[in-house]
Structure formats: structure tokens, C-alpha cells
Tab-separated table of C-alpha atoms in Angstrom:
chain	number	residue	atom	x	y	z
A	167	UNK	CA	0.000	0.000	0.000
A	168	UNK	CA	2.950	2.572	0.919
A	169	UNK	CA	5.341	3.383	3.789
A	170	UNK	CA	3.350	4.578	7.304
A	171	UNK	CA	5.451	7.496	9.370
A	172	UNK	CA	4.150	9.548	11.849
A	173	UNK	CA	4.374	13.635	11.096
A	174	UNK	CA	4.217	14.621	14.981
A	175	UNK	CA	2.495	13.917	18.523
A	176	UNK	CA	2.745	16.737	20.958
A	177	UNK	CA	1.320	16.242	24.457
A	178	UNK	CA	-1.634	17.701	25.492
A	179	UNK	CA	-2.277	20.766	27.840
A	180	UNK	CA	-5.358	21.322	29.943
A	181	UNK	CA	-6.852	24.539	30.384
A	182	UNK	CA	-10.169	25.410	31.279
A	183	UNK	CA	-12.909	24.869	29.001
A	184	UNK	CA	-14.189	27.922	26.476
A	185	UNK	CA	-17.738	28.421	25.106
A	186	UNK	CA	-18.288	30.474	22.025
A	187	UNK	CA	-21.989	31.399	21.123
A	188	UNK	CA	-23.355	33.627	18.881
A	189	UNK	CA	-24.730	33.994	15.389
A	190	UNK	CA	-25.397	36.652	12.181
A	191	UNK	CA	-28.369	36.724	10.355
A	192	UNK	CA	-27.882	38.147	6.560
A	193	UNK	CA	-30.556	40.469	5.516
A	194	UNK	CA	-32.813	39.461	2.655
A	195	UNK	CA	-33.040	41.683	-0.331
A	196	UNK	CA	-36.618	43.319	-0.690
A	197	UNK	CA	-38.310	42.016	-4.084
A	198	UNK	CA	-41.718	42.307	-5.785
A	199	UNK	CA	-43.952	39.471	-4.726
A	200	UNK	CA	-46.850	37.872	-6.970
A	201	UNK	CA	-49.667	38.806	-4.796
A	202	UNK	CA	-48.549	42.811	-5.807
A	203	UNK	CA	-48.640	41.702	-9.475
A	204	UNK	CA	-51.843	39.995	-8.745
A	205	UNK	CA	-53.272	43.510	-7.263
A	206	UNK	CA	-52.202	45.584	-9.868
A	207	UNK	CA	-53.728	43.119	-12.613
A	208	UNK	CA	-57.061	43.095	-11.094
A	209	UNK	CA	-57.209	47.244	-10.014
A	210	UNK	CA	-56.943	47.768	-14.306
A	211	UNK	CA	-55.327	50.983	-13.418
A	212	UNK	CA	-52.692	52.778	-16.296
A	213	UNK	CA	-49.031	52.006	-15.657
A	214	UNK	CA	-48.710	55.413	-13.681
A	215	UNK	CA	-50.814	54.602	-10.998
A	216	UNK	CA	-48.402	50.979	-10.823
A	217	UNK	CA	-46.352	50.709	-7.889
A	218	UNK	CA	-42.350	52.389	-8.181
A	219	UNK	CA	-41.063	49.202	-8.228
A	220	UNK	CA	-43.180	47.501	-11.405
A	221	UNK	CA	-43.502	50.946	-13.023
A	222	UNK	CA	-40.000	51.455	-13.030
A	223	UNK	CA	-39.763	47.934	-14.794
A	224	UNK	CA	-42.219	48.943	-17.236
A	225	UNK	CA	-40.856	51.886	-18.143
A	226	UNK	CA	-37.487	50.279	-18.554
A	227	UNK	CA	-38.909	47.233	-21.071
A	228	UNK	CA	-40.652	50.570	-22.988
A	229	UNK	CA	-37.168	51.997	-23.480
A	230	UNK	CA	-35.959	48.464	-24.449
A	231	UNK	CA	-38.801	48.186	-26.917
A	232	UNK	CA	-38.372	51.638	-28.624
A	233	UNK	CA	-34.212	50.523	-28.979
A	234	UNK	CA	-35.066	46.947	-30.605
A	235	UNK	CA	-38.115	47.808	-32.621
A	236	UNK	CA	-36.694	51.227	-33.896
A	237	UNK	CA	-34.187	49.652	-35.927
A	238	UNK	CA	-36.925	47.268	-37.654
A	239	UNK	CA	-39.182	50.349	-38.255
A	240	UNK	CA	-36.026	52.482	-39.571
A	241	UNK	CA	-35.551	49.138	-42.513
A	242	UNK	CA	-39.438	49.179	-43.158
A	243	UNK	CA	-39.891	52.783	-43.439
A	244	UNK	CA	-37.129	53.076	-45.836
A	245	UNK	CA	-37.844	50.542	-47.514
A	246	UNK	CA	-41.437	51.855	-47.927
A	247	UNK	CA	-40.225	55.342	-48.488
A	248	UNK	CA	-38.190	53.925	-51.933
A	249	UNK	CA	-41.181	51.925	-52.827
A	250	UNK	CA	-43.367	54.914	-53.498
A	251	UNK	CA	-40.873	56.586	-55.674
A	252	UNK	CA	-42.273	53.152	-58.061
A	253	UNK	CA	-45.651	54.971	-57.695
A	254	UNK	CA	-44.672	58.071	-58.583
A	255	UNK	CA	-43.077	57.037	-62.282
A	256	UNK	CA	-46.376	55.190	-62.713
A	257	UNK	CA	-48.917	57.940	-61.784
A	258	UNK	CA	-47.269	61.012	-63.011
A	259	UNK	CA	-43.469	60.587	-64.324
A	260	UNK	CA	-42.868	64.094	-64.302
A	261	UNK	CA	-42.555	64.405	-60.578
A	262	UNK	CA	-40.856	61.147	-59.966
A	263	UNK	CA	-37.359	63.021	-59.819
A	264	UNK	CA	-38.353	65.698	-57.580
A	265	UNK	CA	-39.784	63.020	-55.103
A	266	UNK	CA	-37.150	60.871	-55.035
A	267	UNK	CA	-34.810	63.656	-54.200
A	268	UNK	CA	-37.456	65.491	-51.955
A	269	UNK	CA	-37.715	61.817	-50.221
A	270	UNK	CA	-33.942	61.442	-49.780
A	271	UNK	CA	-33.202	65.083	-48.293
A	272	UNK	CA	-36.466	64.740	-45.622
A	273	UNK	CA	-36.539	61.217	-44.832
A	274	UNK	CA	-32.789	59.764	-45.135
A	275	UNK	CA	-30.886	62.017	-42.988
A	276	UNK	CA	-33.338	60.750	-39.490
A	277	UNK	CA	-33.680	57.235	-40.810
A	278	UNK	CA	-29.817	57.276	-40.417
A	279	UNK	CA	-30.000	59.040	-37.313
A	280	UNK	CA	-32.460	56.898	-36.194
A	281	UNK	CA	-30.301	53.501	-37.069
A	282	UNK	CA	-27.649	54.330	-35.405
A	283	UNK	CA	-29.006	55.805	-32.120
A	284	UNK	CA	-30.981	52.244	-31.938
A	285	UNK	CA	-27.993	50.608	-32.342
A	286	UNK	CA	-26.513	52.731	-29.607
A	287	UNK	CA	-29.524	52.856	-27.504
A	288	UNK	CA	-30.109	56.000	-27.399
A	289	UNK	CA	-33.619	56.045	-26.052
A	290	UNK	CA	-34.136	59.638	-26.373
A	291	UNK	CA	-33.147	59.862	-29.840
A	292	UNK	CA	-34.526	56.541	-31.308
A	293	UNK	CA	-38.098	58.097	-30.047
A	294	UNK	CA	-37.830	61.450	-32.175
A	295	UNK	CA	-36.644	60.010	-34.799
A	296	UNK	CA	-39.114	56.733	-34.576
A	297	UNK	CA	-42.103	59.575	-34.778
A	298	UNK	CA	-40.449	62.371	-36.831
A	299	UNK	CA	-39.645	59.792	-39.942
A	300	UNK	CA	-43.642	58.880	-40.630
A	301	UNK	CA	-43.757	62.979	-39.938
A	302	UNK	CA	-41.641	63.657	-43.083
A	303	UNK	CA	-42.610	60.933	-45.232
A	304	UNK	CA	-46.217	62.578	-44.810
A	305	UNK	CA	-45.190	65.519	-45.506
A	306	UNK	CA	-43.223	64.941	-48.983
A	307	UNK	CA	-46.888	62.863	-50.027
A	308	UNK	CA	-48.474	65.859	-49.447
A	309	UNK	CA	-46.341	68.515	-51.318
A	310	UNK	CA	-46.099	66.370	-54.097
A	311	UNK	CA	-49.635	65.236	-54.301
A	312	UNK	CA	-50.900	68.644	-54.413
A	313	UNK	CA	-49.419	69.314	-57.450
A	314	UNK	CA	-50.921	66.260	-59.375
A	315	UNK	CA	-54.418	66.323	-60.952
A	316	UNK	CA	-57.554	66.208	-58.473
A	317	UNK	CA	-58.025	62.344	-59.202
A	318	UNK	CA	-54.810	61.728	-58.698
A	319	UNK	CA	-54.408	64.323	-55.587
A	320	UNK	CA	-56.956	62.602	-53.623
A	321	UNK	CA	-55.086	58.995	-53.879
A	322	UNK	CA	-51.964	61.267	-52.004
A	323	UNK	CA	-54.101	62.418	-49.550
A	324	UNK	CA	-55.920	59.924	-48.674
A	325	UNK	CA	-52.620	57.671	-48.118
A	326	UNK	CA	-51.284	59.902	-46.237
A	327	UNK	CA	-54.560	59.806	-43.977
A	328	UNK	CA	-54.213	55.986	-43.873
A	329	UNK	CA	-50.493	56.532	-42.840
A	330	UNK	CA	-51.570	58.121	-39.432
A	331	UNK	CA	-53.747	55.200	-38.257
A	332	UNK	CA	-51.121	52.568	-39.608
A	333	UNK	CA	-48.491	54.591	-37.182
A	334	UNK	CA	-51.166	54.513	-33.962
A	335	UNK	CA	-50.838	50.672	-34.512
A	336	UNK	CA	-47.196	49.903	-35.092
A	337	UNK	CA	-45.002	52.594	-32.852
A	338	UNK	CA	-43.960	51.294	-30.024
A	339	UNK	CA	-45.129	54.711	-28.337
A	340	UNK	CA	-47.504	55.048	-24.767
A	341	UNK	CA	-51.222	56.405	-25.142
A	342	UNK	CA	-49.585	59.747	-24.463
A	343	UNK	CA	-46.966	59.663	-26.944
A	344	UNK	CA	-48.976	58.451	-29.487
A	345	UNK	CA	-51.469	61.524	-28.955
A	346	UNK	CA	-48.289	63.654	-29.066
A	347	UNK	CA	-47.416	61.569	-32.456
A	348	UNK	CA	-50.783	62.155	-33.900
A	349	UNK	CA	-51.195	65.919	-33.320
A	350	UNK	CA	-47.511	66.732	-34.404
A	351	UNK	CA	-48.648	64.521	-37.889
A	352	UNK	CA	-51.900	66.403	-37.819
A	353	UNK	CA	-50.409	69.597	-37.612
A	354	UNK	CA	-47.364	69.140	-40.004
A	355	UNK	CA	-49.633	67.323	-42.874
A	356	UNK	CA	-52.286	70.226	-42.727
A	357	UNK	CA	-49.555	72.843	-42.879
A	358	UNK	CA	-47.841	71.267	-45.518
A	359	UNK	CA	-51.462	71.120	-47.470
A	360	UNK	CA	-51.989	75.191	-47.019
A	361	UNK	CA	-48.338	75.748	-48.101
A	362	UNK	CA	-48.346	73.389	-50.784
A	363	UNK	CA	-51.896	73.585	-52.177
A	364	UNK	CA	-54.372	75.674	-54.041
A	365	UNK	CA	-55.421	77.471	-50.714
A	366	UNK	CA	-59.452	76.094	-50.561
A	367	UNK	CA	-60.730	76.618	-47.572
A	368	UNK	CA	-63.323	73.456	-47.801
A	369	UNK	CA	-60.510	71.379	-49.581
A	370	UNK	CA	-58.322	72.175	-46.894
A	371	UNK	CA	-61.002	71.464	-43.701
A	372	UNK	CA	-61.954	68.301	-45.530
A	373	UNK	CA	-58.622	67.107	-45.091
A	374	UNK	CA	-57.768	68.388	-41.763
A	375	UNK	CA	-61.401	66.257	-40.583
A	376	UNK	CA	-60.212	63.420	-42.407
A	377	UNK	CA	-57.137	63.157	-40.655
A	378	UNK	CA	-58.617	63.715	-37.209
A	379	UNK	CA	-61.144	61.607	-37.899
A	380	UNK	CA	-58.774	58.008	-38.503
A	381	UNK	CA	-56.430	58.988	-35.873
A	382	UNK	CA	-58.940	59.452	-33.340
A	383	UNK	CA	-60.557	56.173	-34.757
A	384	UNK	CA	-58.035	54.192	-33.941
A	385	UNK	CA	-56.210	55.486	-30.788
A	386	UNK	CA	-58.623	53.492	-28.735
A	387	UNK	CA	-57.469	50.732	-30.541
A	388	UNK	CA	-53.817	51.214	-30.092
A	389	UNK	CA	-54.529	51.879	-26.380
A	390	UNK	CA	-56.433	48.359	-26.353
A	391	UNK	CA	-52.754	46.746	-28.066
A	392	UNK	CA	-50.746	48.815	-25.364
A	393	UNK	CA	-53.492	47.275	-22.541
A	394	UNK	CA	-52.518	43.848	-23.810
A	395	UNK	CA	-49.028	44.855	-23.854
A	396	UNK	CA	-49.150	45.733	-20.457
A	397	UNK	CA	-50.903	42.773	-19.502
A	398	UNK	CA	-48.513	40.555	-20.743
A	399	UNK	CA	-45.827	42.683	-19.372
A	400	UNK	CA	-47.647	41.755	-15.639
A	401	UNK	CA	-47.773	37.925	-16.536
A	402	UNK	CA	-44.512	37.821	-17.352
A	403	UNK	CA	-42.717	39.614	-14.699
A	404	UNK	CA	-45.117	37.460	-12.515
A	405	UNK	CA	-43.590	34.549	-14.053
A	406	UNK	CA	-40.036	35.625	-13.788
A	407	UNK	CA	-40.446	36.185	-9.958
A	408	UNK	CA	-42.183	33.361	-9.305
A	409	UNK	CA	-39.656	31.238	-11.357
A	410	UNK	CA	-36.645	32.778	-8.913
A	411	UNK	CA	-38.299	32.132	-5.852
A	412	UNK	CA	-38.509	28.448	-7.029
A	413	UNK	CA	-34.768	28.325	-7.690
A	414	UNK	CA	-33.609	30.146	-4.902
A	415	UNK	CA	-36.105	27.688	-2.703
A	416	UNK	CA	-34.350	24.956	-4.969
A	417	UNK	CA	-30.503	26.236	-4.269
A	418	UNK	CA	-31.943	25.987	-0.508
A	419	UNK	CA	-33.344	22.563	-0.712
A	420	UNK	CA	-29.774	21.224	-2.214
A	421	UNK	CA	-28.205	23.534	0.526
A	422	UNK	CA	-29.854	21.938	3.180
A	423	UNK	CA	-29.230	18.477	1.689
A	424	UNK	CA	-25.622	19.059	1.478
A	425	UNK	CA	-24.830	20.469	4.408
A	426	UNK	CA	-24.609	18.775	8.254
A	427	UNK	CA	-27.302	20.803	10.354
A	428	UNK	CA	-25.227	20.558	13.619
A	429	UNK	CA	-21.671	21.528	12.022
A	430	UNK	CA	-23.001	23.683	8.823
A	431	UNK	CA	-19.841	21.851	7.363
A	432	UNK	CA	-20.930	19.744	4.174
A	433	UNK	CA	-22.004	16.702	4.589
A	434	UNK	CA	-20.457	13.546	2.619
A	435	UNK	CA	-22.057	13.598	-0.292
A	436	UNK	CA	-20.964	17.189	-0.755
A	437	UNK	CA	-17.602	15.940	-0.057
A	438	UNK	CA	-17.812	13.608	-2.717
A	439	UNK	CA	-18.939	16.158	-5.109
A	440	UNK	CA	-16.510	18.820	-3.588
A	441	UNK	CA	-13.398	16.445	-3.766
A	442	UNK	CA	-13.869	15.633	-7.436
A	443	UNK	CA	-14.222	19.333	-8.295
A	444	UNK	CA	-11.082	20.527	-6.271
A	445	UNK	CA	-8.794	17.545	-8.416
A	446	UNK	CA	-10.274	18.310	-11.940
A	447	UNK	CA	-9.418	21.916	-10.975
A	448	UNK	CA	-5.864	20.958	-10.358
A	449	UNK	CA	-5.312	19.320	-13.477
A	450	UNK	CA	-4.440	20.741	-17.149
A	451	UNK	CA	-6.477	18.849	-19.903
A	452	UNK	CA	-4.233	21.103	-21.806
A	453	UNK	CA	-1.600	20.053	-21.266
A	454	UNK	CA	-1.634	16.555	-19.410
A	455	UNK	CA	2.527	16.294	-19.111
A	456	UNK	CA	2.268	19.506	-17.155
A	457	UNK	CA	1.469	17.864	-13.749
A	458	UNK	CA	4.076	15.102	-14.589
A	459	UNK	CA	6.756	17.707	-15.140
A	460	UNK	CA	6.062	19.883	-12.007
A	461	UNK	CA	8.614	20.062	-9.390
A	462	UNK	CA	7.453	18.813	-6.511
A	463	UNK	CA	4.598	17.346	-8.088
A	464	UNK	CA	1.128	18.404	-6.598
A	465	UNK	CA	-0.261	15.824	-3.796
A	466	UNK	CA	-3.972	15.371	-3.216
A	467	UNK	CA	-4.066	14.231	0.703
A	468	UNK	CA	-7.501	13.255	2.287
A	469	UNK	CA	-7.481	13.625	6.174
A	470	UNK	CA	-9.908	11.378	8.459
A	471	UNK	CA	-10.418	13.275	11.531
A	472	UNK	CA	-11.539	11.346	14.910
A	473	UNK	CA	-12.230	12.877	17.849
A	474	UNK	CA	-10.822	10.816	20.867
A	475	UNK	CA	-12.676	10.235	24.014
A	476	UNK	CA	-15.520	11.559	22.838
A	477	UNK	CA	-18.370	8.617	23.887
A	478	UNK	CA	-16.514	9.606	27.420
A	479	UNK	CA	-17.380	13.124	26.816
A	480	UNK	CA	-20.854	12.665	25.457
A	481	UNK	CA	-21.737	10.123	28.342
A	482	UNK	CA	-20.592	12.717	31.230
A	483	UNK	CA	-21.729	15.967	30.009
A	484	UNK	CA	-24.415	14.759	27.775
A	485	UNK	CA	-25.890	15.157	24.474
A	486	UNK	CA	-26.232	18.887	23.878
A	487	UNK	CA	-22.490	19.207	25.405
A	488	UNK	CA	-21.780	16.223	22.872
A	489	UNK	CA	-22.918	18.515	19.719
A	490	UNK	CA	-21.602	21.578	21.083
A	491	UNK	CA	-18.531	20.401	20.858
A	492	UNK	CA	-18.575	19.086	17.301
A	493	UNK	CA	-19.906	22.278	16.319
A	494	UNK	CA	-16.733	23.880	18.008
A	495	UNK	CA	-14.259	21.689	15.925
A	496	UNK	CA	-16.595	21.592	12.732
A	497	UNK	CA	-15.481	25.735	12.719
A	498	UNK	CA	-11.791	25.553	13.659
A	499	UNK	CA	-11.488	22.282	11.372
A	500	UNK	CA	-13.464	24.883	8.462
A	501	UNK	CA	-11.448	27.640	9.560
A	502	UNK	CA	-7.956	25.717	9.382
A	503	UNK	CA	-8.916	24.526	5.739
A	504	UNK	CA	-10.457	27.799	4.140
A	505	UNK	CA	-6.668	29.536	3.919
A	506	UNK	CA	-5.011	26.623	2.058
A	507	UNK	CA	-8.251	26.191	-0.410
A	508	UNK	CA	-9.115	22.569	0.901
A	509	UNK	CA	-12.423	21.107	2.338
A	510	UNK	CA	-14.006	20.068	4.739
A	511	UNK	CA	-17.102	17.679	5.806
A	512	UNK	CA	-18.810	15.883	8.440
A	513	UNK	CA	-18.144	12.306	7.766
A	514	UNK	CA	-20.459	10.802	10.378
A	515	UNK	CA	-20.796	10.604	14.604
A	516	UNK	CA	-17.717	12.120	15.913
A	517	UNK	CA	-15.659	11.705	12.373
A	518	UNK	CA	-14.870	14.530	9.630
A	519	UNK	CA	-13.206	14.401	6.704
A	520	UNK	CA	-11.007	16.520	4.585
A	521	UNK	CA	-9.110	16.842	1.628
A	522	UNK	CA	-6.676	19.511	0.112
A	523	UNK	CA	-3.650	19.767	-2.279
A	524	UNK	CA	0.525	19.828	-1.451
A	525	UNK	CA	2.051	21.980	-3.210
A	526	UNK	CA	5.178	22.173	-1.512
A	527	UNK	CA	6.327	18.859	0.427
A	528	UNK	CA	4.916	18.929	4.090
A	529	UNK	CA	1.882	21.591	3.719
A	530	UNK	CA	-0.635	18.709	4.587
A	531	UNK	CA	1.090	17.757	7.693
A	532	UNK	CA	1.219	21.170	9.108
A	533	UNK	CA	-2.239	21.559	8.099
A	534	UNK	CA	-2.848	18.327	9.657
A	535	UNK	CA	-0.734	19.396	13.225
A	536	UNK	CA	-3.022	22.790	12.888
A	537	UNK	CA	-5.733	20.727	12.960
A	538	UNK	CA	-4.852	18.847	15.596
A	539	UNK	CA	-3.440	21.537	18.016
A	540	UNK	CA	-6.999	23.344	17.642
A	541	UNK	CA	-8.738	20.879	18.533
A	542	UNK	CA	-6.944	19.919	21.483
A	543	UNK	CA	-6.708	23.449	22.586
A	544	UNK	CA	-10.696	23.909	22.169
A	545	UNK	CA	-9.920	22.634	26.278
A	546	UNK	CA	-13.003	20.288	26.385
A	547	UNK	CA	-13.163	18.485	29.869
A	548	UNK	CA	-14.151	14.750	29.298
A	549	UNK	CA	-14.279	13.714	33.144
A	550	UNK	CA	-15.362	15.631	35.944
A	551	UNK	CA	-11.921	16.437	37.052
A	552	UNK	CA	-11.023	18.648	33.872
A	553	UNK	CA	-7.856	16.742	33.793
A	554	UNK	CA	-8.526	14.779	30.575
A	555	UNK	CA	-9.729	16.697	27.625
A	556	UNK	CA	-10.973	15.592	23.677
A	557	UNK	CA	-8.352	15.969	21.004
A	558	UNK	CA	-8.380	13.997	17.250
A	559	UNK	CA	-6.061	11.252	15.746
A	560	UNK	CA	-5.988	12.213	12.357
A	561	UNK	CA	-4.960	9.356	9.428
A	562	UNK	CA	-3.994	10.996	5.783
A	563	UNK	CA	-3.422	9.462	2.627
A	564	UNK	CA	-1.624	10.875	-0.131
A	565	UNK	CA	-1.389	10.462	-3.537
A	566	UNK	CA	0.389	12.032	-6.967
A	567	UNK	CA	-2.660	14.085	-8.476
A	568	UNK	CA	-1.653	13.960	-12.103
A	569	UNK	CA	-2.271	9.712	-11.421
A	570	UNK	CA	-5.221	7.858	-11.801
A	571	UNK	CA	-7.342	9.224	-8.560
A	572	UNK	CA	-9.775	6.891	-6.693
A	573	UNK	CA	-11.426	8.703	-4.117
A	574	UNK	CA	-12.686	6.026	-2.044
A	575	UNK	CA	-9.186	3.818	-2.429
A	576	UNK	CA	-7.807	7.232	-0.506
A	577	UNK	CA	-10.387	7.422	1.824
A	578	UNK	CA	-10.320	3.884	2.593
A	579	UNK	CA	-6.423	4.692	2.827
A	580	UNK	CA	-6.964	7.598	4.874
A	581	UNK	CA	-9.144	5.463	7.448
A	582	UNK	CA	-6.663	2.665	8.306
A	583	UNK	CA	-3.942	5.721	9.214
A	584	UNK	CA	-6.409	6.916	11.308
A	585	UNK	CA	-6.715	3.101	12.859
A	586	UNK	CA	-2.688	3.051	13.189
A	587	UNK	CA	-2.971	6.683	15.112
A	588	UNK	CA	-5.717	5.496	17.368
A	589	UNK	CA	-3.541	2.199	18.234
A	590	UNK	CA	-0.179	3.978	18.491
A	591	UNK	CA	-1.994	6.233	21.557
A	592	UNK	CA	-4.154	8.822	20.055
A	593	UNK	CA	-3.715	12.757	19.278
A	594	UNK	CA	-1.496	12.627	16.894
A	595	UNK	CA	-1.087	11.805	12.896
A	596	UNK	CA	-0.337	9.038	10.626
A	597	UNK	CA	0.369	9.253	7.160
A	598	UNK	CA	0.274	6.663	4.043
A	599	UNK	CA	1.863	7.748	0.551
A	600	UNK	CA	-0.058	5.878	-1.948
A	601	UNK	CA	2.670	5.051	-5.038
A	602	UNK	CA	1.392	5.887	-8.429
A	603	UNK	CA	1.362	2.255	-9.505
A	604	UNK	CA	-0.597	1.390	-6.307
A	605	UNK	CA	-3.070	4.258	-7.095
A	606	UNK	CA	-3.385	3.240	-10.741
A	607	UNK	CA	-4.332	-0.425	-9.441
A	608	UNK	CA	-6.709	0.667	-7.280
């Protein structure tokens, strides 16, 4: 199996016993629960009238939405805006030049604006330009359609109408700044018509009337979309809560079933898991010579940690006594491993376990004689004269970690050092070296 030495056995010195109490409690982050979603879902109230919390969530997804779906509407829009330059040449070829340049100069410049603060997110600036594109496409359909014959002027026109009620639908705008949209289109379209047109009063009120008339038409619709919108905004931020509270009652649940309630130390199944994760992190897939080449090579040690005398213990102080006291060496044993990155874990009764990497020949046996000396100096009486206190025989095994690894072959290892400390008088520390071949049997 390998050569047995021992690293060290001090005597032991009695003092008087030490009790350590105490705990900290780690405040909870506040969060939005489901019932508040539930509230606001039922009430039917607008999005201002939302709690800060969800409103503030709402208005951030709005910001999101006007970034993502700018850059879509920017494509379309352009795409759109070339289109009718086809409809031009086919209803009146004669102005098909001056719209396609009258098209480029007002609607280019803020579709390119527009693309690039959406690709920036810049909120602020994809909204302007989101609104003020439709603006100045409507505008250009108007000058030039004012200029065609009456037939032909009312097809303009009458797009241009359809164009408001199309935008109420698609722009990803709140109630209020659609109605801000609407009456900046409104006002800019008319305008345009006086400027532009033959300056008849009728002509030019039948057009204003038409336009109010579809916009006003269809807000109510686009406020039923941004209803459903917020609606589904509500479900799904209910979902998304209600999905973390699952996981983080989940990550609690495999807490709990990892960890030792009396120590807080893992328990062994954790180990298990724990150990495997702390040798795959030592070696170099890389690079598998690397390990091979090191000088000294890197030792993976498991420790099995018994306290002595502690059925002598337990039986005179009793059983609260009994798991105060592994509770006391469960933190100095956790304490002693944290600075050299190993673990630690309640193995079972009064028995832990351990594990951690050598780097440098003889770390794990003054980890092990720090273990040791803590636990003896915890001072804990086992008789009623004080004069006899619990301490630990600790067994290690160690093996190359760039071999073939077999946990339970160490701890197994690990456990008849242990059985050599207990027989050669207890509190102190035995040792096995596994050799590579030996490992590579196992």
C-alpha cells in the first residue's frame, strides 16, 4: 500500500474549558412578490398609478422596446419610403425626380440618425426620430400630391390619412406619446397642405377632418394593443419572480441536503462532489505532461479526523455538550482549511473528513498538526476532574494528483492511518503515501 510514518504527537495541555456562542443573520433583499402583481392586474389601473417598483420595470422594457423595434421600423420605413418613388413614375413621371430627391433630403438624414441611435440605444433619440420619420414621409406625399391632378391628388391624400392610423398601430409609443405623435402629424400634414396647395378653404377642412377623424378612430385601438401589452408585461414579470423564488427555494433545498445541520460543514455527499471538483481543478487537460513535469509534483491528501474520548465526553456531560462540541471543531477544522483552499465535511458521529492539495512537500502535515493543536486546545473536559480533555487522531493518505485518482481507495487509505494513530496512543497523525502504480491499481 505505501510506507506509514508519523508527522508529529505533541502532548496535550489542559486549560479550562471555552464556550463560544453567537450567530449573524444576513438580511434578505426586498423584491416584488406575486400577490402585488396579482393587485395591480385586477385594479386595471394605467401604468402610472403601478407601484415604483413595477412601473419602473415597465418603463425600462418601454425603453428596451423603442431601442429593438426602432431599428426594424427604420428598414421598413425606408424601404417603404423607396417603394413609393415606383408609384410616382407610374402615376405622373414628371414628378418622380423631384420626389425621389425630396424623399432622400427629408426622410434619409433621421432614418440614419435613427439607425444608429438604436444601435446605440439612445432612447431619447430613437423616439424622435421613430415619430419624426412617418412625420416627413407625410409631408413629402403631401407637397407632391398637391401638385398632381384632383383624381390623382386625392389617392396622395388619402394615403397619407391611412399613414396616421397605420403609425397609432405599429409605434412602439404610450397612449400619451402616441397623442403627441398624432397631433404633431396632424399639424405638419395640414400645414404642408396650405403651403403646398391651391389654398381652398373646404378642400383644406376636408382634409384636416379626415385626418382627425382616422387617428382618433383608432387610438382606442392602439390603447387596447398597449393594454394587452401591459398585460402581458404583468404575466410575465409574474412569471419571472415566481420562477426565482422556485430556484432560490431549490438552491436551498440542495443547501440543506448538502450540508450537516449541527456543524453547517458539508455533509459527505458534498464531499464527494466537492473532492472531485477541487482535483479536476488541479489538473491541465491542456496540457496533461504539465502535472508530470512539475517540481514537486502536486499531492492530493484526504485527512480522516476522529475525535478521541468523545463517547466519554458525550456520556458525562451529555448530548447537547456532545454537539456543542462538534460544532466547536466543525469551525476551527473549516477555519484551518479555508486559507489553504481545501475542504471540509462531516463524515459521520464524531468523524470529519477533509481533503486539500501539497504543493510544496509537508503543507498537509502542518495543516494536519493545525488541525490537531486546535482541537486539542478547544480545552473540552471529558471527566469531571477537567484533567482529561478531547483531542483527534488524524490518518492521511496521499497520492500524486496527475495519477489515476480513486477517491474512495484514498479514503479507505486515509481510514486505516487513522486506525494506526488510534492504536499507536491517540492525538497525533499518521500518514500513508499511496505510489502511483498502487493508485493506478486501485
Amino acid at each position: 500500500m505505501g510506507a506509514i510514518h508519523t508527522i508529529s504527537a505533541d502532548d496535550a495541555t489542559v486549560i479550562e474549558p471555552v464556550a463560544v456562542t453567537g450567530s449573524a443573520k444576513a438580511n434578505a433583499p426586498a423584491d416584488i412578490d406575486p400577490e402585488r402583481i396579482d393587485a395591480v392586474m385586477a385594479s386595471g389601473e394605467p401604468d402610472t398609478h403601478w407601484p415604483a417598483p413595477i412601473q419602473s420595470l415597465y418603463r425600462d422594457e418601454v425603453t428596451e422596446r423603442i431601442a429593438s423595434d426602432g431599428h426594424f421600423l427604420f428598414l421598413l420605413g425606408l424601404l417603404v419610403c423607396l417603394a413609393t418613388i415606383l408609384i410616382d413614375v407610374l402615376i405622373d413621371p414628371g414628378i418622380a425626380k423631384e420626389g425621389a430627391v425630396i424623399r432622400i433630403l427629408a426622410v434619409a438624414p433621421i432614418t440614419l440618425l435613427g439607425l444608429v441611435a438604436s444601435a446605440r440605444r439612445w432612447t431619447r433619440i430613437t423616439a424622435f426620430c421613430v415619430g419624426a420619420a412617418p412625420i416627413a414621409f407625410a409631408s413629402v406625399i403631401v407637397h407632391l400630391g398637391v401638385h398632381l391632378p384632383p383624381e390623382d391628388t386625392a389617392k396622395y391624400l388619402a394615403a397619407v390619412c391611412m399613414l396616421v392610423g397605420f403609425a397609432n398601430f405599429v409605434l412602439p409609443f404610450s397612449m400619451r406619446g402616441l397623442i403627441i405623435f398624432d397631433i404633431g402629424y396632424i399639424a405638419i400634414a395640414f400645414a404642408t397642405n396650405i403651403w403646398s396647395g391651391p389654398g381652398d378653404p373646404a378642400y383644406n377642412l376636408d382634409f384636416l377632418v379626415l385626418l382627425a377623424i382616422i387617428a382618433i378612430a383608432t387610438i382606442p385601438i392602439a390603447h387596447r394593443f398597449e393594454k394587452l401589452r401591459q398585460h402581458n408585461f404583468l404575466l410575465n414579470l409574474r412569471a419571472r419572480i415566481t420562477s426565482h423564488k422556485l430556484l432560490e427555494a431549490n438552491e436551498r433545498l440542495t443547501a440543506l441536503s448538502e450540508r450537516d445541520p449541527l456543524t453547517g460543514l458539508p455533509n459527505r455527499r458534498c464531499f464527494q462532489r466537492e473532492f472531485d471538483e477541487l482535483v479536476e481543478a488541479r489538473l491541465c487537460p491542456e496540457n496533461p505532461d504539465a502535472n508530470a513535469n512539475a517540481t514537486p509534483r502536486c499531492r492530493i491528501a484526504v485527512l480522516m479526523i476522529d475525535l478521541d474520548h468523545f463517547k466519554a465526553f458525550n456520556d458525562t456531560h451529555g448530548h447537547q455538550a456532545g454537539d456543542e462540541c462538534l460544532r466547536l471543531v466543525g469551525r476551527e477544522l473549516a477555519q484551518s482549511l479555508d486559507h489553504v483552499d481545501g475542504i471540509a465535511a462531516r463524515y459521520g458521529g464524531e468523524e470529519f473528513v477533509a481533503a486539500v492539495c501539497e504543493e510544496t512537500l509537508g503543507d498537509v502535515g502542518s495543516v494536519a498538526e493545525e488541525v490537531r493543536h486546535k482541537i486539542s486546545s478547544l480545552l473540552i473536559p471529558v471527566g469531571a476532574s477537567g484533567r482529561s480533555i478531547v483531542t483527534a487522531s488524524i490518518g492521511i493518505a496521499l497520492a500524486s494528483i496527475d495519477g489515476d485518482i480513486d477517491r474512495d481507495e484514498l479514503i479507505k487509505t486515509a481510514d486505516a492511518a487513522l486506525y494506526n494513530a488510534k492504536r499507536s496512543g491517540r492525538n497525533r497523525v499518521k500518514a500513508i503515501e499511496l505510489e502511483p502504480a498502487a493508485v493506478a491499481a486501485a
